[in-house]
Amino acid sequence: MTTTSPLRTLSASTSPFSGGGPQLTSPFSVGGLHLPNRLVMAPMTRFRSPGGVPTAEVAAYYRRRAAGGIGLIVTEGTLVGHPSASHETTVPRMTAGPAEEGWRQVTAAVHAAGGRIAAQLWHLGSERRPIDGIPAWTPSTMSVADIDTIVAAFAESARVAVRAGFDAVEIHAAHGYLLDEFLWPVTNRRTDTYGTARATFPAEVVRAVRAAIPASTPLIVRFSQFKERDYDARIAASPHELESLLAPLAAAGADVLHASQRRFWEPAFPGSQLNLAGWSRKLTGLPSITVGSVGLTADLPELPRLLAGLSDGEFDLVAAGRILLANPTWGRLLTTNRHTEIRNYRKSDEDVYF
Ligand SMILES: Cc1cc2nc3c(=O)[nH]c(=O)nc-3n(C[C@H](O)[C@H](O)[C@H](O)COP(=O)(O)O)c2cc1C
């Protein structure tokens, strides 16, 4: 049996990357950020920053993806400056001093390649291993003073990111880490306002980060239904419940929502084809980024669905992660009809760094 991918049936003269509607190669602006295309590099932790300080190797890694046709890079999760954020020693930090200096080299390298880069700010919450006598912080263990401390830590890291040259800031509120543990009813059992209105703490982080960075610097919030340890978990059982979580984030100053799914083409709720990015855009009016298994196989069978989502205004930007580990120039190959040169992603691509 032969299978024909939708992409391979399209010749260069009927390129899916030109023609009507906002396609992958059309520019996009939000605040003072002007992107040449719709492609985003998804944040991916790589454990290459000894002592939390990104090296020249890290700068070269991101520069390569910017030069390879990605409009906006989102860094791997970077740790906010509080000991409860993580036990990891090779995950980069977003703190003043050597880490800030390292990030300045990274942003300069990306800008020199014509790219734009956002810093993802991260607190691991209960995923932090309780070593060094520092316990994991969770919704159940945090006092209001602890919450205030972490809000301030996010704001300070956002300030550092802007000083280091970042074009945007992304708050990591997805995948079961601290902010998501507040959004998810299973882990947020608080009876105060941080529990009865589960977006309260994430919204306080958004408000504080918004106030800490220039008005023209976009603030992205990444969220998900699923958890890294529970793919079936959901923060919202209905669009109405999702709205109750996203509206406070929008009101607090989020500019873009980055809706993390494992497969972008899956509907977020029964009764509608809209994916999670589609719903977040519909419910808040904010631009959204979709993500999840884009381009994972080089023949891109899901391409028509992706282009339709862009054209229909379901989402505005498209993030890809793993395929960019295998192909630093994926963006350019995809948008110049050199897709036959794209190499399929393999799990072992996560073990190499270039
Ligand atoms: C090695 C690896 C590390 C990741 N690290 C992060 C991270 O630090 N922050 C985050 O929000 N998501 C992280 N993710 C999830 C990706 O951003 C992305 O959502 C996911 O890989 C799905 O996109 P893909 O199918 O295009 O790879 C990571 C994924 C991978 C494969």
XYZ file of C-alpha atoms and ligand atoms in Angstrom:
385
model
C 0.000 0.000 0.000
C 1.269 3.458 -0.746
C 0.446 6.408 1.414
C 0.506 9.922 0.101
C 1.049 12.693 2.578
C -0.917 15.884 2.014
C 2.342 17.787 1.794
C 3.902 15.644 -0.878
C 0.877 16.034 -3.121
C 1.570 19.763 -3.227
C 4.128 20.814 -5.772
C 6.282 23.894 -5.414
C 3.909 25.802 -7.648
C 1.021 25.128 -5.281
C 3.013 25.825 -2.160
C 0.944 25.704 1.004
C 3.153 28.481 2.328
C 1.935 31.197 0.035
C -1.462 32.459 -0.923
C -4.500 33.557 1.000
C -4.880 33.938 4.712
C -2.346 34.271 7.479
C -0.022 31.383 6.758
C 3.189 30.295 8.394
C 5.301 32.904 6.692
C 3.208 35.972 7.373
C 4.497 38.419 9.970
C 2.892 38.846 13.356
C 3.162 41.603 15.937
C 2.190 41.797 19.566
C 3.133 44.873 21.590
C 6.616 45.904 20.547
C 7.476 42.424 19.303
C 7.493 42.039 15.538
C 7.902 38.516 14.233
C 8.751 37.659 10.618
C 6.696 34.453 10.655
C 4.393 32.291 12.788
C 6.937 29.718 13.913
C 7.898 29.439 17.576
C 10.453 27.170 19.218
C 8.777 25.472 22.188
C 10.596 25.611 25.531
C 12.744 22.533 26.151
C 14.824 21.835 29.244
C 18.266 20.632 28.166
C 20.400 20.567 31.347
C 23.361 22.338 29.732
C 23.899 25.244 32.118
C 26.278 24.220 34.936
C 25.610 26.175 38.098
C 22.526 27.616 36.414
C 24.632 29.709 34.018
C 24.031 29.362 30.272
C 27.251 28.825 28.348
C 28.504 29.779 24.889
C 27.252 26.344 23.771
C 23.740 27.351 24.861
C 24.027 30.614 22.898
C 25.116 28.696 19.784
C 22.207 26.234 20.179
C 19.588 28.986 20.210
C 21.356 31.054 17.530
C 21.236 28.045 15.215
C 17.420 27.782 15.559
C 16.971 31.541 15.011
C 19.148 31.388 11.901
C 17.168 28.308 10.860
C 13.954 30.220 10.343
C 12.192 30.300 13.717
C 10.481 33.655 14.328
C 10.312 33.417 18.126
C 12.363 31.206 20.405
C 11.046 30.422 23.865
C 13.886 29.311 26.100
C 13.875 26.195 28.181
C 12.388 26.790 31.626
C 14.637 29.134 33.580
C 14.474 29.120 37.359
C 13.230 32.067 39.326
C 15.531 33.161 42.113
C 14.243 31.287 45.118
C 15.703 28.079 46.601
C 12.302 26.386 46.429
C 12.226 26.748 42.629
C 14.341 23.683 41.874
C 17.029 21.270 43.027
C 18.506 21.056 39.525
C 22.032 22.366 39.078
C 22.277 22.348 35.295
C 18.948 24.039 34.611
C 19.605 27.702 33.883
C 18.540 30.416 36.304
C 17.179 33.861 35.577
C 19.007 35.696 38.302
C 21.353 38.656 38.519
C 25.085 37.930 38.193
C 26.702 35.218 36.061
C 23.379 33.791 34.826
C 22.223 37.206 33.630
C 25.569 37.679 31.899
C 25.232 34.277 30.231
C 21.738 35.115 29.007
C 23.006 38.430 27.612
C 25.329 36.376 25.364
C 22.391 34.179 24.336
C 20.070 37.054 23.419
C 22.874 38.826 21.537
C 23.576 35.672 19.517
C 19.902 35.205 18.657
C 19.489 38.857 17.699
C 22.594 38.731 15.535
C 20.932 35.886 13.626
C 17.805 37.999 13.130
C 15.757 36.146 15.742
C 13.621 37.061 18.741
C 13.691 35.291 22.082
C 11.411 34.973 25.113
C 12.530 33.770 28.541
C 10.386 31.096 30.156
C 10.212 31.599 33.937
C 9.762 28.439 35.985
C 9.146 27.206 39.517
C 8.924 23.425 39.813
C 6.568 23.337 42.809
C 6.187 19.824 44.146
C 8.536 18.482 41.466
C 11.420 19.999 43.397
C 13.154 17.237 45.265
C 13.465 18.033 48.973
C 17.247 18.050 49.150
C 19.463 20.550 51.002
C 16.761 20.611 53.697
C 14.530 22.693 51.451
C 11.091 21.124 51.057
C 8.971 21.280 47.942
C 6.500 24.150 47.883
C 2.945 23.250 46.981
C -0.501 24.865 47.281
C -0.958 22.947 50.522
C 2.341 23.982 52.097
C 2.568 27.648 51.120
C 1.562 30.486 53.425
C 0.337 33.768 52.000
C 3.782 35.171 52.812
C 5.348 32.332 50.776
C 3.038 33.194 47.896
C 4.102 36.843 48.097
C 7.743 35.738 48.078
C 7.300 33.728 44.891
C 5.322 36.494 43.198
C 8.254 38.811 43.914
C 10.741 36.195 42.665
C 8.934 35.936 39.324
C 8.881 39.729 39.007
C 12.578 39.995 39.800
C 13.464 37.296 37.260
C 11.376 39.104 34.637
C 13.380 42.268 35.354
C 16.607 40.303 34.915
C 15.335 38.857 31.635
C 14.577 42.293 30.211
C 17.993 43.580 31.322
C 19.603 40.576 29.634
C 17.997 41.519 26.326
C 14.964 39.252 26.062
C 12.182 40.374 23.729
C 9.363 38.754 25.723
C 8.719 36.837 28.928
C 6.763 33.599 29.264
C 5.368 32.416 32.598
C 5.334 28.628 32.903
C 1.925 27.762 34.324
C 1.648 24.352 32.646
C 2.421 20.645 33.019
C 1.928 20.215 36.779
C 4.530 22.666 38.072
C 3.868 25.224 40.814
C 1.506 27.643 39.091
C -0.375 24.802 37.434
C -0.724 23.079 40.800
C -2.811 26.093 41.822
C -4.916 25.908 38.648
C -5.666 22.204 39.053
C -8.406 21.344 41.585
C -6.748 18.020 42.422
C -3.639 19.713 43.840
C -5.211 22.981 44.975
C -7.190 22.102 48.090
C -6.915 25.524 49.690
C -10.024 27.060 51.217
C -8.829 30.658 51.074
C -9.176 32.834 47.980
C -6.110 31.127 46.420
C -8.212 27.956 46.392
C -11.728 29.209 45.803
C -10.518 31.241 42.808
C -7.733 29.003 41.558
C -6.194 31.517 39.162
C -5.553 34.024 41.959
C -1.880 33.192 42.523
C -0.983 32.788 38.827
C -2.792 36.075 38.148
C -0.803 37.787 40.909
C 2.367 36.532 39.214
C 1.158 37.866 35.878
C 0.310 41.257 37.393
C 3.676 41.551 39.122
C 5.622 40.504 36.033
C 3.580 42.880 33.882
C 4.489 45.733 36.226
C 8.163 44.716 36.214
C 8.682 44.797 32.439
C 8.141 47.526 29.846
C 4.591 47.863 28.527
C 5.859 47.042 25.020
C 7.394 43.716 26.129
C 4.878 40.908 25.554
C 3.968 38.643 28.429
C 3.074 35.090 27.414
C 1.399 32.615 29.762
C 1.828 28.914 29.053
C -0.818 26.577 30.443
C -2.052 23.043 29.792
C -4.771 20.644 30.737
C -2.380 17.686 31.058
C 0.331 17.138 33.642
C 3.680 15.553 32.902
C 2.717 12.811 35.347
C -0.922 12.566 34.265
C -1.798 13.034 30.634
C -5.539 12.777 31.325
C -5.605 15.504 33.968
C -7.648 18.621 33.306
C -7.686 22.043 34.939
C -11.034 22.774 33.303
C -13.866 20.384 32.484
C -15.738 22.916 30.337
C -15.104 26.100 28.364
C -16.872 27.972 31.163
C -14.419 26.633 33.739
C -11.509 27.417 31.445
C -12.765 30.965 31.128
C -12.828 31.307 34.913
C -9.105 30.477 34.910
C -7.969 32.421 31.844
C -9.986 35.611 32.287
C -8.096 36.605 35.465
C -4.783 36.007 33.668
C -5.896 38.209 30.784
C -7.148 40.899 33.174
C -3.818 40.806 35.009
C -1.930 41.649 31.839
C -1.186 38.512 29.822
C -0.700 39.395 26.141
C -0.502 35.916 24.604
C -1.694 32.480 25.749
C 0.434 29.453 24.932
C -1.895 26.467 25.106
C 0.142 23.315 25.535
C -1.354 20.124 24.136
C 0.274 16.798 23.359
C -1.400 16.780 19.910
C -2.499 20.155 18.625
C -5.218 18.748 16.375
C -7.261 17.282 19.238
C -10.430 19.190 20.207
C -10.196 20.617 23.711
C -13.847 19.982 24.592
C -16.597 17.803 23.129
C -18.945 19.422 20.657
C -16.397 21.643 18.911
C -13.313 21.110 16.794
C -11.488 24.031 18.457
C -8.247 23.041 20.090
C -7.028 24.459 23.403
C -5.365 27.459 21.752
C -8.590 28.043 19.836
C -10.645 28.060 22.992
C -8.232 30.310 24.840
C -8.350 32.833 21.995
C -12.137 32.629 21.791
C -12.619 33.023 25.543
C -10.142 35.860 26.106
C -9.636 37.573 22.754
C -5.878 37.226 23.239
C -3.612 35.860 20.508
C -2.642 32.259 21.107
C 0.133 29.801 20.365
C -0.693 26.216 19.535
C 1.753 23.352 20.124
C 1.884 19.593 20.282
C 3.395 17.107 17.814
C 3.762 19.649 15.013
C 6.054 18.296 12.322
C 6.962 15.252 14.347
C 7.151 13.214 11.198
C 8.754 14.993 8.307
C 5.873 14.459 5.902
C 3.634 16.533 8.170
C 0.271 14.845 7.590
C -1.348 17.394 9.892
C -0.271 20.383 7.790
C -3.732 21.140 6.331
C -5.202 21.214 9.849
C -2.422 23.584 10.949
C -2.863 25.983 8.061
C -6.637 25.950 8.445
C -6.272 26.863 12.121
C -4.095 29.832 11.215
C -6.364 30.965 8.397
C -9.499 30.637 10.505
C -7.999 32.618 13.366
C -8.204 29.626 15.700
C -4.620 30.400 16.771
C -1.932 32.861 15.695
C 1.399 31.147 16.228
C 2.650 27.578 16.008
C 5.272 26.159 18.345
C 7.385 23.102 17.646
C 9.700 21.355 20.047
C 11.188 17.976 19.323
C 11.453 18.313 15.547
C 13.758 21.269 16.188
C 16.102 19.068 18.179
C 16.567 16.934 15.082
C 16.535 19.826 12.585
C 17.819 23.250 13.675
C 16.880 24.606 10.234
C 13.376 23.078 10.294
C 11.663 26.460 9.995
C 13.491 27.356 6.830
C 13.179 23.888 5.277
C 9.453 23.880 5.942
C 8.731 27.309 4.539
C 10.921 27.089 1.443
C 9.531 23.793 0.171
C 12.656 21.882 1.175
C 10.607 19.596 3.388
C 12.118 16.493 1.835
C 15.365 17.415 3.628
C 13.697 17.323 7.062
C 14.834 14.377 9.170
C 12.276 12.588 11.323
C 12.600 13.115 15.074
C 13.966 10.215 17.131
C 13.979 9.972 20.917
C 17.786 9.860 20.829
C 17.777 13.435 19.479
C 17.178 14.498 23.076
C 20.611 13.142 24.025
C 22.574 15.321 21.630
C 23.049 19.066 21.799
C 23.939 21.156 18.823
C 13.273 17.482 26.128
C 12.047 18.313 26.409
C 12.100 19.285 27.387
C 10.969 20.096 27.655
N 11.068 21.106 28.576
C 10.027 21.970 28.720
C 10.169 23.152 29.525
O 11.228 23.440 30.094
N 9.099 23.964 29.634
C 7.897 23.701 29.021
O 6.945 24.470 29.172
N 7.760 22.595 28.228
C 8.796 21.764 28.051
N 8.673 20.699 27.181
C 7.431 20.546 26.365
C 7.621 21.227 24.995
O 7.704 22.618 25.126
C 6.480 20.914 24.032
O 5.276 21.437 24.547
C 6.320 19.424 23.780
O 7.564 18.833 23.469
C 5.330 19.156 22.649
O 5.765 19.760 21.457
P 6.471 18.861 20.295
O 5.535 17.732 20.043
O 6.597 19.806 19.143
O 7.784 18.393 20.812
C 9.773 19.881 26.930
C 9.736 18.871 25.968
C 10.845 18.111 25.687
C 10.779 17.063 24.596
